[in-house]
Amino acid sequence: MDVTPDNRAEEIEEYRPVDSRQRTSVRRMLSGAAARRRRRVAIQRAVFFLFRSAAGINGLALAVIVFFMAANGWRAVTWTFLTQPPTDSMTKGGILPCIVGTICLSLGAILVAFPIGVASAIYLNEYARPGRILRIIRLGINNLAGVPSVVFGLFGLAFFVIYLKFGVSLLAGVLTLGAMSLPVIIGSAEEALKAVPDTYREASLGLGATKLQTILRVVLPAAMPGILTGGILGISRAAGETAPIMFTAAVFFTPNLPRSIFNEIMALPYHIYVLATAGTEIEKTRPLQYGTSLVLIALVLGMNLIAIVYRSHLRRRMG
Amino acid sequence: MINRQLSERWMHHFFLVVATASITVLLMITLFLFMEGLPIFKTVSVQDFIFGKYWYPTSDPPDFGIFPLILGSVFVTLISAAISIPLGVMTAVYLAEIASARLRELVKPVVELLAALPSVVIGFFGMVLVAPILQDIFNIATGLNLFNASLMLAFMSIPTICSISEDAIYSVPTSLKEASLALGATQLETIVRVVLPASISGISTAVILGMSRAIGETMVVLMVAGGAAMIPSSIFDPVRPLPASIAAEMAEAPFRGDHYYALFATGIVLFLFTFAFNLVADHIAHKYRQVGEGTL
């Protein structure tokens, strides 16, 4: 039925409560709506509780893992533990070579990945125009980010260790981890470059600077804190990786600290794996395993916390 | 002036060349995987390799069938996805839609720190704490099994799923939500009927990338999955997913012997799995890109 002003008036007339019986039915209708509303809100409250719990479970998992390692490991972490090499076929002593090895590996990986990653990000954000080239480059980065860590290990073994004849060495591990960190660095550097307001670029170009000058003297300095934060995250990621260095850099045991980039090394994550699975005295060396895990967690989460705090500080300053 | 323009053009090319480094690395990975992996197919046919039911690389004569390993990977990934998808997406919804700004500032770093935990530590945790507990509760022979590995992997893929989903949910235009709320929908109804449908492409991408992360994760399955190269019949059976097999055996495989080639070929299969996952994710992200109100 078409609603014209006339018959709408009729309708309203029809529904106007005329006697008390009709009035109660309207009231019932309204109270029904209120009840439904209450039910909908109750459902919402229940479901939101589920959502909140899901978020809580993440926090719980993190807390349980960190607390478990800390509670079991803190006794093992002594000054000697941090400053001595392992002794008695790795059933006693410390983890100094592993700490040094991991620091060398992760810093080296960033030295390789940082310049390439930042330059890639500059191209993507400052030079590239939408089109096929950009699409292919992005596809490459996304897929590189998705390559499993053990496949990076295979690649490092085939290319750096065997083909380029670096042998199992710090250098091979650094390059493998560097290739792996590349997408992380590119991603964070791009985000940092994007956050630089276009007015900065326009002001610089307007003053007669070339594009390169603008990038080097205006855009990069403004983006640098964000880029560095990404670098810290990259280091921490590289420090925790095991599979890429298993075939390329790390060995069960070497008494010496690395003296050249062609030395094989020990590393914290691989040391945990070896002690926990391959040793002859797995139960006896548990304290060492907990201690090493605690040191690795402290190293990795510490760097992440620094990056997170620094970043939120930056955001607050910019926002 | 001409000089300056010339050097500008050179710089453009320089940055372009550097930016192709990622693709170069990707191509090199492909090249070397195939170079070291393909020779196995002189000994075994592709079909026998992929669908062969027995993986006894060191017996005489050796069997190179990775079907149990593939199934191990697939099951571990699916079960971990069943845990990580609901948890990850719900956390993302909580962060983007429900949490107050202050709680958000607190929970987001927690998810990031969870992502930062080294996989070897999570594997170790699964070995020493979760495995004995599972063994007691379910009264099973070993706590190192399919279920334990899936559980540990779930917590490794939750951060991936959560952060990408959150970005997608967060970028749903406010006007859509306001329209729904103005029509009398509750916040939950708005989330379920408006926000989630609008961000479904981003959430799908997140889920696929999360699963891709789970299938490629090595240390956790190496330490926790139990390592038996057989087709599992229950979720408490030990399995040996593809990455675990590669990582565990590469050290003892004779250089450029059949076992070595077979492990590289296993790497090819794993690489193709994740490559396919990533291509699908990329395709969804581009085809169903959410741009603004106009596209919905």
mmCIF file with all atom_site columns, C-alpha atoms in Angstrom, chain B residues 38-226:
data_model
loop_
_atom_site.group_PDB
_atom_site.id
_atom_site.type_symbol
_atom_site.label_atom_id
_atom_site.label_alt_id
_atom_site.label_comp_id
_atom_site.label_asym_id
_atom_site.label_entity_id
_atom_site.label_seq_id
_atom_site.pdbx_PDB_ins_code
_atom_site.Cartn_x
_atom_site.Cartn_y
_atom_site.Cartn_z
_atom_site.occupancy
_atom_site.B_iso_or_equiv
_atom_site.pdbx_formal_charge
_atom_site.auth_seq_id
_atom_site.auth_comp_id
_atom_site.auth_asym_id
_atom_site.auth_atom_id
_atom_site.pdbx_PDB_model_num
ATOM 1   C CA . LEU B 1 38  ? 66.579 -31.934 -7.986  1.00 0.00 ? 38  LEU B CA 1
ATOM 2   C CA . PRO B 1 39  ? 69.309 -34.645 -8.247  1.00 0.00 ? 39  PRO B CA 1
ATOM 3   C CA . ILE B 1 40  ? 67.267 -36.845 -5.873  1.00 0.00 ? 40  ILE B CA 1
ATOM 4   C CA . PHE B 1 41  ? 64.742 -37.326 -8.654  1.00 0.00 ? 41  PHE B CA 1
ATOM 5   C CA . LYS B 1 42  ? 67.322 -39.368 -10.570 1.00 0.00 ? 42  LYS B CA 1
ATOM 6   C CA . THR B 1 43  ? 66.943 -41.948 -7.788  1.00 0.00 ? 43  THR B CA 1
ATOM 7   C CA . VAL B 1 44  ? 63.268 -41.550 -6.872  1.00 0.00 ? 44  VAL B CA 1
ATOM 8   C CA . SER B 1 45  ? 60.372 -40.400 -9.031  1.00 0.00 ? 45  SER B CA 1
ATOM 9   C CA . VAL B 1 46  ? 58.605 -37.204 -8.000  1.00 0.00 ? 46  VAL B CA 1
ATOM 10  C CA . GLN B 1 47  ? 55.479 -39.195 -7.280  1.00 0.00 ? 47  GLN B CA 1
ATOM 11  C CA . ASP B 1 48  ? 57.222 -41.756 -5.067  1.00 0.00 ? 48  ASP B CA 1
ATOM 12  C CA . PHE B 1 49  ? 59.002 -38.957 -3.255  1.00 0.00 ? 49  PHE B CA 1
ATOM 13  C CA . ILE B 1 50  ? 55.866 -36.983 -2.435  1.00 0.00 ? 50  ILE B CA 1
ATOM 14  C CA . PHE B 1 51  ? 53.399 -39.842 -1.940  1.00 0.00 ? 51  PHE B CA 1
ATOM 15  C CA . GLY B 1 52  ? 55.812 -42.505 -0.667  1.00 0.00 ? 52  GLY B CA 1
ATOM 16  C CA . LYS B 1 53  ? 54.709 -43.654 2.763   1.00 0.00 ? 53  LYS B CA 1
ATOM 17  C CA . TYR B 1 54  ? 58.117 -44.552 4.172   1.00 0.00 ? 54  TYR B CA 1
ATOM 18  C CA . TRP B 1 55  ? 60.916 -42.239 5.177   1.00 0.00 ? 55  TRP B CA 1
ATOM 19  C CA . TYR B 1 56  ? 63.936 -44.373 6.040   1.00 0.00 ? 56  TYR B CA 1
ATOM 20  C CA . PRO B 1 57  ? 66.756 -42.324 4.536   1.00 0.00 ? 57  PRO B CA 1
ATOM 21  C CA . THR B 1 58  ? 69.559 -44.182 6.312   1.00 0.00 ? 58  THR B CA 1
ATOM 22  C CA . SER B 1 59  ? 68.508 -47.810 5.892   1.00 0.00 ? 59  SER B CA 1
ATOM 23  C CA . ASP B 1 60  ? 69.737 -49.964 3.047   1.00 0.00 ? 60  ASP B CA 1
ATOM 24  C CA . PRO B 1 61  ? 68.138 -49.624 0.555   1.00 0.00 ? 61  PRO B CA 1
ATOM 25  C CA . PRO B 1 62  ? 66.880 -46.215 1.707   1.00 0.00 ? 62  PRO B CA 1
ATOM 26  C CA . ASP B 1 63  ? 63.243 -45.106 1.396   1.00 0.00 ? 63  ASP B CA 1
ATOM 27  C CA . PHE B 1 64  ? 62.658 -41.499 0.448   1.00 0.00 ? 64  PHE B CA 1
ATOM 28  C CA . GLY B 1 65  ? 58.904 -40.984 0.810   1.00 0.00 ? 65  GLY B CA 1
ATOM 29  C CA . ILE B 1 66  ? 57.988 -37.728 2.514   1.00 0.00 ? 66  ILE B CA 1
ATOM 30  C CA . PHE B 1 67  ? 54.221 -38.265 2.647   1.00 0.00 ? 67  PHE B CA 1
ATOM 31  C CA . PRO B 1 68  ? 54.231 -38.849 6.436   1.00 0.00 ? 68  PRO B CA 1
ATOM 32  C CA . LEU B 1 69  ? 56.302 -35.683 6.849   1.00 0.00 ? 69  LEU B CA 1
ATOM 33  C CA . ILE B 1 70  ? 53.903 -33.669 4.683   1.00 0.00 ? 70  ILE B CA 1
ATOM 34  C CA . LEU B 1 71  ? 50.939 -34.997 6.666   1.00 0.00 ? 71  LEU B CA 1
ATOM 35  C CA . GLY B 1 72  ? 52.781 -34.177 9.892   1.00 0.00 ? 72  GLY B CA 1
ATOM 36  C CA . SER B 1 73  ? 53.230 -30.581 8.729   1.00 0.00 ? 73  SER B CA 1
ATOM 37  C CA . VAL B 1 74  ? 49.645 -30.288 7.502   1.00 0.00 ? 74  VAL B CA 1
ATOM 38  C CA . PHE B 1 75  ? 48.123 -31.664 10.719  1.00 0.00 ? 75  PHE B CA 1
ATOM 39  C CA . VAL B 1 76  ? 50.322 -29.580 12.966  1.00 0.00 ? 76  VAL B CA 1
ATOM 40  C CA . THR B 1 77  ? 49.416 -26.480 10.962  1.00 0.00 ? 77  THR B CA 1
ATOM 41  C CA . LEU B 1 78  ? 45.672 -27.180 10.910  1.00 0.00 ? 78  LEU B CA 1
ATOM 42  C CA . ILE B 1 79  ? 45.385 -27.970 14.609  1.00 0.00 ? 79  ILE B CA 1
ATOM 43  C CA . SER B 1 80  ? 47.468 -24.963 15.554  1.00 0.00 ? 80  SER B CA 1
ATOM 44  C CA . ALA B 1 81  ? 45.261 -22.846 13.265  1.00 0.00 ? 81  ALA B CA 1
ATOM 45  C CA . ALA B 1 82  ? 42.169 -24.119 15.076  1.00 0.00 ? 82  ALA B CA 1
ATOM 46  C CA . ILE B 1 83  ? 43.653 -22.646 18.253  1.00 0.00 ? 83  ILE B CA 1
ATOM 47  C CA . SER B 1 84  ? 45.366 -19.563 16.908  1.00 0.00 ? 84  SER B CA 1
ATOM 48  C CA . ILE B 1 85  ? 42.692 -18.207 14.559  1.00 0.00 ? 85  ILE B CA 1
ATOM 49  C CA . PRO B 1 86  ? 39.958 -17.683 17.181  1.00 0.00 ? 86  PRO B CA 1
ATOM 50  C CA . LEU B 1 87  ? 42.434 -16.427 19.772  1.00 0.00 ? 87  LEU B CA 1
ATOM 51  C CA . GLY B 1 88  ? 44.275 -14.180 17.327  1.00 0.00 ? 88  GLY B CA 1
ATOM 52  C CA . VAL B 1 89  ? 41.189 -12.643 15.727  1.00 0.00 ? 89  VAL B CA 1
ATOM 53  C CA . MET B 1 90  ? 39.443 -12.168 19.070  1.00 0.00 ? 90  MET B CA 1
ATOM 54  C CA . THR B 1 91  ? 42.492 -10.444 20.484  1.00 0.00 ? 91  THR B CA 1
ATOM 55  C CA . ALA B 1 92  ? 42.581 -8.245  17.390  1.00 0.00 ? 92  ALA B CA 1
ATOM 56  C CA . VAL B 1 93  ? 38.894 -7.314  17.816  1.00 0.00 ? 93  VAL B CA 1
ATOM 57  C CA . TYR B 1 94  ? 39.520 -6.608  21.485  1.00 0.00 ? 94  TYR B CA 1
ATOM 58  C CA . LEU B 1 95  ? 42.464 -4.339  20.686  1.00 0.00 ? 95  LEU B CA 1
ATOM 59  C CA . ALA B 1 96  ? 40.808 -2.469  17.828  1.00 0.00 ? 96  ALA B CA 1
ATOM 60  C CA . GLU B 1 97  ? 37.238 -2.145  19.090  1.00 0.00 ? 97  GLU B CA 1
ATOM 61  C CA . ILE B 1 98  ? 36.820 -2.867  22.767  1.00 0.00 ? 98  ILE B CA 1
ATOM 62  C CA . ALA B 1 99  ? 39.919 -2.021  24.763  1.00 0.00 ? 99  ALA B CA 1
ATOM 63  C CA . SER B 1 100 ? 40.339 1.432   26.242  1.00 0.00 ? 100 SER B CA 1
ATOM 64  C CA . ALA B 1 101 ? 43.321 3.393   24.964  1.00 0.00 ? 101 ALA B CA 1
ATOM 65  C CA . ARG B 1 102 ? 45.275 2.629   28.118  1.00 0.00 ? 102 ARG B CA 1
ATOM 66  C CA . LEU B 1 103 ? 44.702 -1.115  28.027  1.00 0.00 ? 103 LEU B CA 1
ATOM 67  C CA . ARG B 1 104 ? 45.562 -1.076  24.345  1.00 0.00 ? 104 ARG B CA 1
ATOM 68  C CA . GLU B 1 105 ? 48.910 0.493   25.139  1.00 0.00 ? 105 GLU B CA 1
ATOM 69  C CA . LEU B 1 106 ? 49.466 -2.378  27.568  1.00 0.00 ? 106 LEU B CA 1
ATOM 70  C CA . VAL B 1 107 ? 48.216 -5.360  25.562  1.00 0.00 ? 107 VAL B CA 1
ATOM 71  C CA . LYS B 1 108 ? 49.812 -4.458  22.229  1.00 0.00 ? 108 LYS B CA 1
ATOM 72  C CA . PRO B 1 109 ? 53.381 -4.704  23.563  1.00 0.00 ? 109 PRO B CA 1
ATOM 73  C CA . VAL B 1 110 ? 52.466 -8.034  25.176  1.00 0.00 ? 110 VAL B CA 1
ATOM 74  C CA . VAL B 1 111 ? 51.524 -9.429  21.768  1.00 0.00 ? 111 VAL B CA 1
ATOM 75  C CA . GLU B 1 112 ? 54.712 -7.984  20.277  1.00 0.00 ? 112 GLU B CA 1
ATOM 76  C CA . LEU B 1 113 ? 56.847 -9.528  23.009  1.00 0.00 ? 113 LEU B CA 1
ATOM 77  C CA . LEU B 1 114 ? 55.112 -12.862 22.445  1.00 0.00 ? 114 LEU B CA 1
ATOM 78  C CA . ALA B 1 115 ? 56.155 -12.567 18.791  1.00 0.00 ? 115 ALA B CA 1
ATOM 79  C CA . ALA B 1 116 ? 59.699 -11.797 19.861  1.00 0.00 ? 116 ALA B CA 1
ATOM 80  C CA . LEU B 1 117 ? 60.162 -14.903 22.010  1.00 0.00 ? 117 LEU B CA 1
ATOM 81  C CA . PRO B 1 118 ? 62.828 -17.049 20.326  1.00 0.00 ? 118 PRO B CA 1
ATOM 82  C CA . SER B 1 119 ? 61.324 -20.231 18.901  1.00 0.00 ? 119 SER B CA 1
ATOM 83  C CA . VAL B 1 120 ? 63.953 -22.368 20.596  1.00 0.00 ? 120 VAL B CA 1
ATOM 84  C CA . VAL B 1 121 ? 62.783 -21.061 23.973  1.00 0.00 ? 121 VAL B CA 1
ATOM 85  C CA . ILE B 1 122 ? 59.161 -21.921 23.169  1.00 0.00 ? 122 ILE B CA 1
ATOM 86  C CA . GLY B 1 123 ? 60.289 -25.373 22.031  1.00 0.00 ? 123 GLY B CA 1
ATOM 87  C CA . PHE B 1 124 ? 62.267 -25.833 25.233  1.00 0.00 ? 124 PHE B CA 1
ATOM 88  C CA . PHE B 1 125 ? 59.265 -24.702 27.267  1.00 0.00 ? 125 PHE B CA 1
ATOM 89  C CA . GLY B 1 126 ? 57.059 -27.237 25.462  1.00 0.00 ? 126 GLY B CA 1
ATOM 90  C CA . MET B 1 127 ? 59.588 -29.959 26.186  1.00 0.00 ? 127 MET B CA 1
ATOM 91  C CA . VAL B 1 128 ? 60.208 -29.401 29.861  1.00 0.00 ? 128 VAL B CA 1
ATOM 92  C CA . LEU B 1 129 ? 56.878 -28.078 31.129  1.00 0.00 ? 129 LEU B CA 1
ATOM 93  C CA . VAL B 1 130 ? 54.011 -28.806 28.728  1.00 0.00 ? 130 VAL B CA 1
ATOM 94  C CA . ALA B 1 131 ? 55.023 -32.341 27.713  1.00 0.00 ? 131 ALA B CA 1
ATOM 95  C CA . PRO B 1 132 ? 55.050 -33.859 31.242  1.00 0.00 ? 132 PRO B CA 1
ATOM 96  C CA . ILE B 1 133 ? 51.757 -32.123 32.042  1.00 0.00 ? 133 ILE B CA 1
ATOM 97  C CA . LEU B 1 134 ? 50.091 -33.534 28.896  1.00 0.00 ? 134 LEU B CA 1
ATOM 98  C CA . GLN B 1 135 ? 51.510 -36.948 29.688  1.00 0.00 ? 135 GLN B CA 1
ATOM 99  C CA . ASP B 1 136 ? 49.931 -36.882 33.142  1.00 0.00 ? 136 ASP B CA 1
ATOM 100 C CA . ILE B 1 137 ? 46.565 -35.449 32.157  1.00 0.00 ? 137 ILE B CA 1
ATOM 101 C CA . PHE B 1 138 ? 45.875 -37.662 29.156  1.00 0.00 ? 138 PHE B CA 1
ATOM 102 C CA . ASN B 1 139 ? 47.849 -40.655 30.388  1.00 0.00 ? 139 ASN B CA 1
ATOM 103 C CA . ILE B 1 140 ? 49.788 -41.042 27.129  1.00 0.00 ? 140 ILE B CA 1
ATOM 104 C CA . ALA B 1 141 ? 53.160 -42.562 26.286  1.00 0.00 ? 141 ALA B CA 1
ATOM 105 C CA . THR B 1 142 ? 54.857 -39.304 25.395  1.00 0.00 ? 142 THR B CA 1
ATOM 106 C CA . GLY B 1 143 ? 54.013 -35.646 25.810  1.00 0.00 ? 143 GLY B CA 1
ATOM 107 C CA . LEU B 1 144 ? 56.092 -34.821 22.755  1.00 0.00 ? 144 LEU B CA 1
ATOM 108 C CA . ASN B 1 145 ? 53.408 -35.155 20.105  1.00 0.00 ? 145 ASN B CA 1
ATOM 109 C CA . LEU B 1 146 ? 51.215 -33.574 17.484  1.00 0.00 ? 146 LEU B CA 1
ATOM 110 C CA . PHE B 1 147 ? 49.014 -31.810 20.013  1.00 0.00 ? 147 PHE B CA 1
ATOM 111 C CA . ASN B 1 148 ? 51.841 -30.302 22.029  1.00 0.00 ? 148 ASN B CA 1
ATOM 112 C CA . ALA B 1 149 ? 53.565 -29.036 18.882  1.00 0.00 ? 149 ALA B CA 1
ATOM 113 C CA . SER B 1 150 ? 50.304 -27.526 17.614  1.00 0.00 ? 150 SER B CA 1
ATOM 114 C CA . LEU B 1 151 ? 49.729 -25.779 20.917  1.00 0.00 ? 151 LEU B CA 1
ATOM 115 C CA . MET B 1 152 ? 53.218 -24.258 20.931  1.00 0.00 ? 152 MET B CA 1
ATOM 116 C CA . LEU B 1 153 ? 52.945 -23.285 17.254  1.00 0.00 ? 153 LEU B CA 1
ATOM 117 C CA . ALA B 1 154 ? 49.598 -21.606 17.921  1.00 0.00 ? 154 ALA B CA 1
ATOM 118 C CA . PHE B 1 155 ? 51.270 -19.170 20.279  1.00 0.00 ? 155 PHE B CA 1
ATOM 119 C CA . MET B 1 156 ? 53.869 -18.427 17.623  1.00 0.00 ? 156 MET B CA 1
ATOM 120 C CA . SER B 1 157 ? 51.280 -17.604 14.964  1.00 0.00 ? 157 SER B CA 1
ATOM 121 C CA . ILE B 1 158 ? 48.851 -15.657 17.181  1.00 0.00 ? 158 ILE B CA 1
ATOM 122 C CA . PRO B 1 159 ? 50.945 -12.460 17.028  1.00 0.00 ? 159 PRO B CA 1
ATOM 123 C CA . THR B 1 160 ? 51.055 -12.601 13.214  1.00 0.00 ? 160 THR B CA 1
ATOM 124 C CA . ILE B 1 161 ? 47.312 -13.189 12.941  1.00 0.00 ? 161 ILE B CA 1
ATOM 125 C CA . CYS B 1 162 ? 46.519 -10.637 15.603  1.00 0.00 ? 162 CYS B CA 1
ATOM 126 C CA . SER B 1 163 ? 48.586 -7.721  14.333  1.00 0.00 ? 163 SER B CA 1
ATOM 127 C CA . ILE B 1 164 ? 47.542 -7.996  10.678  1.00 0.00 ? 164 ILE B CA 1
ATOM 128 C CA . SER B 1 165 ? 43.862 -8.506  11.601  1.00 0.00 ? 165 SER B CA 1
ATOM 129 C CA . GLU B 1 166 ? 44.017 -5.574  13.963  1.00 0.00 ? 166 GLU B CA 1
ATOM 130 C CA . ASP B 1 167 ? 45.287 -3.291  11.208  1.00 0.00 ? 167 ASP B CA 1
ATOM 131 C CA . ALA B 1 168 ? 42.407 -4.422  8.984   1.00 0.00 ? 168 ALA B CA 1
ATOM 132 C CA . ILE B 1 169 ? 39.766 -3.989  11.683  1.00 0.00 ? 169 ILE B CA 1
ATOM 133 C CA . TYR B 1 170 ? 41.181 -0.664  12.763  1.00 0.00 ? 170 TYR B CA 1
ATOM 134 C CA . SER B 1 171 ? 40.968 0.736   9.237   1.00 0.00 ? 171 SER B CA 1
ATOM 135 C CA . VAL B 1 172 ? 37.224 0.098   8.858   1.00 0.00 ? 172 VAL B CA 1
ATOM 136 C CA . PRO B 1 173 ? 35.770 3.592   8.403   1.00 0.00 ? 173 PRO B CA 1
ATOM 137 C CA . THR B 1 174 ? 34.197 5.039   11.550  1.00 0.00 ? 174 THR B CA 1
ATOM 138 C CA . SER B 1 175 ? 31.193 6.221   9.548   1.00 0.00 ? 175 SER B CA 1
ATOM 139 C CA . LEU B 1 176 ? 30.168 2.603   8.898   1.00 0.00 ? 176 LEU B CA 1
ATOM 140 C CA . LYS B 1 177 ? 30.245 1.800   12.582  1.00 0.00 ? 177 LYS B CA 1
ATOM 141 C CA . GLU B 1 178 ? 28.405 4.980   13.459  1.00 0.00 ? 178 GLU B CA 1
ATOM 142 C CA . ALA B 1 179 ? 25.709 4.202   10.908  1.00 0.00 ? 179 ALA B CA 1
ATOM 143 C CA . SER B 1 180 ? 25.184 0.775   12.427  1.00 0.00 ? 180 SER B CA 1
ATOM 144 C CA . LEU B 1 181 ? 25.123 2.088   15.983  1.00 0.00 ? 181 LEU B CA 1
ATOM 145 C CA . ALA B 1 182 ? 22.697 4.842   14.981  1.00 0.00 ? 182 ALA B CA 1
ATOM 146 C CA . LEU B 1 183 ? 20.288 2.202   13.660  1.00 0.00 ? 183 LEU B CA 1
ATOM 147 C CA . GLY B 1 184 ? 20.157 0.791   17.167  1.00 0.00 ? 184 GLY B CA 1
ATOM 148 C CA . ALA B 1 185 ? 22.598 -2.089  16.829  1.00 0.00 ? 185 ALA B CA 1
ATOM 149 C CA . THR B 1 186 ? 24.651 -2.914  19.869  1.00 0.00 ? 186 THR B CA 1
ATOM 150 C CA . GLN B 1 187 ? 28.429 -2.677  19.705  1.00 0.00 ? 187 GLN B CA 1
ATOM 151 C CA . LEU B 1 188 ? 28.683 -6.461  19.372  1.00 0.00 ? 188 LEU B CA 1
ATOM 152 C CA . GLU B 1 189 ? 26.127 -6.553  16.534  1.00 0.00 ? 189 GLU B CA 1
ATOM 153 C CA . THR B 1 190 ? 28.087 -3.796  14.826  1.00 0.00 ? 190 THR B CA 1
ATOM 154 C CA . ILE B 1 191 ? 31.300 -5.775  15.164  1.00 0.00 ? 191 ILE B CA 1
ATOM 155 C CA . VAL B 1 192 ? 29.810 -9.037  13.908  1.00 0.00 ? 192 VAL B CA 1
ATOM 156 C CA . ARG B 1 193 ? 27.648 -7.669  11.084  1.00 0.00 ? 193 ARG B CA 1
ATOM 157 C CA . VAL B 1 194 ? 29.562 -4.592  9.945   1.00 0.00 ? 194 VAL B CA 1
ATOM 158 C CA . VAL B 1 195 ? 33.168 -4.460  11.109  1.00 0.00 ? 195 VAL B CA 1
ATOM 159 C CA . LEU B 1 196 ? 34.157 -8.089  10.537  1.00 0.00 ? 196 LEU B CA 1
ATOM 160 C CA . PRO B 1 197 ? 32.567 -8.375  7.062   1.00 0.00 ? 197 PRO B CA 1
ATOM 161 C CA . ALA B 1 198 ? 34.229 -5.109  6.061   1.00 0.00 ? 198 ALA B CA 1
ATOM 162 C CA . SER B 1 199 ? 37.657 -6.309  7.169   1.00 0.00 ? 199 SER B CA 1
ATOM 163 C CA . ILE B 1 200 ? 37.342 -9.936  6.111   1.00 0.00 ? 200 ILE B CA 1
ATOM 164 C CA . SER B 1 201 ? 39.988 -9.653  3.387   1.00 0.00 ? 201 SER B CA 1
ATOM 165 C CA . GLY B 1 202 ? 42.565 -8.367  5.844   1.00 0.00 ? 202 GLY B CA 1
ATOM 166 C CA . ILE B 1 203 ? 41.641 -11.041 8.352   1.00 0.00 ? 203 ILE B CA 1
ATOM 167 C CA . SER B 1 204 ? 41.943 -13.755 5.688   1.00 0.00 ? 204 SER B CA 1
ATOM 168 C CA . THR B 1 205 ? 45.387 -12.476 4.771   1.00 0.00 ? 205 THR B CA 1
ATOM 169 C CA . ALA B 1 206 ? 46.317 -12.554 8.436   1.00 0.00 ? 206 ALA B CA 1
ATOM 170 C CA . VAL B 1 207 ? 45.104 -16.122 8.852   1.00 0.00 ? 207 VAL B CA 1
ATOM 171 C CA . ILE B 1 208 ? 46.980 -17.359 5.793   1.00 0.00 ? 208 ILE B CA 1
ATOM 172 C CA . LEU B 1 209 ? 50.206 -15.650 6.818   1.00 0.00 ? 209 LEU B CA 1
ATOM 173 C CA . GLY B 1 210 ? 49.815 -17.051 10.322  1.00 0.00 ? 210 GLY B CA 1
ATOM 174 C CA . MET B 1 211 ? 49.425 -20.566 8.948   1.00 0.00 ? 211 MET B CA 1
ATOM 175 C CA . SER B 1 212 ? 52.369 -20.019 6.626   1.00 0.00 ? 212 SER B CA 1
ATOM 176 C CA . ARG B 1 213 ? 54.421 -19.082 9.667   1.00 0.00 ? 213 ARG B CA 1
ATOM 177 C CA . ALA B 1 214 ? 53.277 -22.227 11.469  1.00 0.00 ? 214 ALA B CA 1
ATOM 178 C CA . ILE B 1 215 ? 54.088 -24.599 8.623   1.00 0.00 ? 215 ILE B CA 1
ATOM 179 C CA . GLY B 1 216 ? 57.587 -23.167 8.224   1.00 0.00 ? 216 GLY B CA 1
ATOM 180 C CA . GLU B 1 217 ? 58.444 -22.968 11.913  1.00 0.00 ? 217 GLU B CA 1
ATOM 181 C CA . THR B 1 218 ? 61.326 -25.272 12.681  1.00 0.00 ? 218 THR B CA 1
ATOM 182 C CA . MET B 1 219 ? 62.630 -25.345 16.235  1.00 0.00 ? 219 MET B CA 1
ATOM 183 C CA . VAL B 1 220 ? 59.285 -25.935 17.922  1.00 0.00 ? 220 VAL B CA 1
ATOM 184 C CA . VAL B 1 221 ? 58.387 -28.958 15.800  1.00 0.00 ? 221 VAL B CA 1
ATOM 185 C CA . LEU B 1 222 ? 61.955 -30.202 16.010  1.00 0.00 ? 222 LEU B CA 1
ATOM 186 C CA . MET B 1 223 ? 61.929 -30.236 19.800  1.00 0.00 ? 223 MET B CA 1
ATOM 187 C CA . VAL B 1 224 ? 58.289 -30.898 20.633  1.00 0.00 ? 224 VAL B CA 1
ATOM 188 C CA . ALA B 1 225 ? 56.596 -32.904 17.855  1.00 0.00 ? 225 ALA B CA 1
ATOM 189 C CA . GLY B 1 226 ? 58.189 -36.221 18.843  1.00 0.00 ? 226 GLY B CA 1
#
